[in-house]
Amino acid sequence: EPVPAPFPIEAPRGAGPPSRMHEAPKELLTPAERREALVFDKCHERARRTLRKATTEACQLTTAMQRRFPHGVMGVEGPGCPDSIIYADNRQKRVGDANRKAHFAEQRHDNIASRRDSQL
């Protein structure tokens, strides 16, 4: 299920970050304002908890895939997939190794060709 994107909401009077929770109030709040502030804080905490849980689950899934399936998951994702985020490091390493091998193979080929064509 997709996680909705967060959007800013102006905090009602009396609500705010936890750092301001114990400040001395400058004026009294009506019961409705206090209720609104408490509901806002409760919803804010619930949203933060949900986002944190979704982030943690995504990180755990990524780590599990990298550790349990280092060569990829068939039909889902793998190091050969150019759009892979989970296996991006593995793919970069493989591409670098392939480029290095191709470079050395080309150097060997050029060296052999130059020795073959030389006049002894």
XYZ file of C-alpha atoms in Angstrom:
120
model
C 0.000 0.000 0.000
C 1.492 3.377 -0.946
C 2.413 5.800 1.799
C 0.798 9.213 1.314
C 3.117 12.158 0.929
C 3.307 14.428 3.968
C 1.914 17.928 3.640
C 2.241 20.914 5.975
C -0.599 21.774 8.328
C -0.592 24.866 10.463
C -0.582 23.891 14.117
C -3.491 25.168 16.182
C -2.873 27.492 19.076
C -1.427 25.546 21.992
C 0.002 22.754 19.853
C 3.512 22.508 18.637
C 6.745 20.558 18.795
C 7.610 18.657 21.977
C 10.303 21.231 22.785
C 7.566 23.838 23.341
C 5.332 21.525 25.347
C 6.486 22.717 28.779
C 6.668 26.427 28.062
C 4.569 28.587 30.333
C 1.361 29.544 28.504
C 0.968 33.229 27.823
C -2.824 33.033 27.978
C -5.457 30.482 28.833
C -6.842 28.125 26.204
C -10.496 27.307 25.916
C -11.420 23.630 26.294
C -12.117 23.431 22.546
C -8.682 24.878 21.751
C -7.012 22.472 24.171
C -8.881 19.544 22.609
C -7.911 20.712 19.115
C -4.259 21.026 20.161
C -4.277 17.560 21.753
C -5.951 15.981 18.711
C -3.438 17.710 16.445
C -0.507 16.445 18.528
C -1.990 12.934 18.604
C -2.479 12.877 14.820
C 0.985 14.329 14.299
C 2.549 11.596 16.441
C 0.514 8.913 14.651
C 1.657 10.222 11.252
C 5.296 10.352 12.359
C 5.053 6.807 13.729
C 3.488 5.539 10.485
C 6.131 7.188 8.311
C 8.908 5.895 10.534
C 7.465 2.366 10.439
C 7.195 2.461 6.636
C 10.773 3.706 6.335
C 12.048 1.038 8.712
C 10.192 -1.720 6.857
C 11.615 -0.540 3.527
C 15.144 -0.529 4.971
C 14.667 -3.995 6.467
C 13.347 -5.345 3.162
C 16.298 -3.844 1.283
C 18.803 -5.295 3.738
C 17.123 -8.711 3.657
C 17.174 -8.785 -0.146
C 20.842 -7.771 -0.261
C 21.873 -10.377 2.318
C 19.617 -13.329 1.467
C 19.568 -12.865 -2.296
C 22.919 -11.290 -3.277
C 22.438 -12.295 -6.937
C 18.896 -10.922 -7.158
C 15.368 -12.255 -6.946
C 14.167 -13.925 -10.133
C 11.346 -11.992 -11.736
C 11.624 -9.115 -9.259
C 14.988 -7.401 -9.295
C 18.666 -8.170 -9.657
C 22.084 -6.690 -10.344
C 21.498 -6.919 -14.094
C 18.497 -4.588 -13.937
C 19.602 -1.033 -14.852
C 16.890 0.576 -12.690
C 17.708 -1.428 -9.562
C 18.228 0.620 -6.431
C 18.826 -2.303 -4.092
C 21.547 -3.872 -6.223
C 23.023 -0.609 -7.596
C 26.374 -1.059 -5.790
C 26.670 -4.648 -6.998
C 25.827 -3.572 -10.556
C 28.401 -0.742 -10.489
C 31.051 -3.193 -9.288
C 30.185 -5.674 -12.038
C 30.198 -2.978 -14.730
C 33.557 -1.677 -13.473
C 35.044 -5.183 -13.482
C 33.735 -5.835 -17.002
C 35.164 -2.532 -18.266
C 38.528 -3.255 -16.669
C 38.626 -6.765 -18.177
C 37.681 -5.398 -21.601
C 40.418 -2.748 -21.351
C 43.089 -5.333 -20.466
C 41.852 -7.681 -23.199
C 42.168 -4.869 -25.733
C 45.694 -4.104 -24.499
C 46.644 -7.795 -24.787
C 45.202 -7.932 -28.290
C 47.129 -4.813 -29.352
C 50.333 -6.169 -27.797
C 49.990 -9.522 -29.571
C 49.157 -7.800 -32.869
C 52.195 -5.508 -32.602
C 54.514 -8.456 -31.855
C 53.002 -10.486 -34.676
C 53.517 -7.714 -37.202
C 57.070 -6.828 -36.115
C 60.044 -7.705 -38.317
C 62.458 -10.021 -36.524
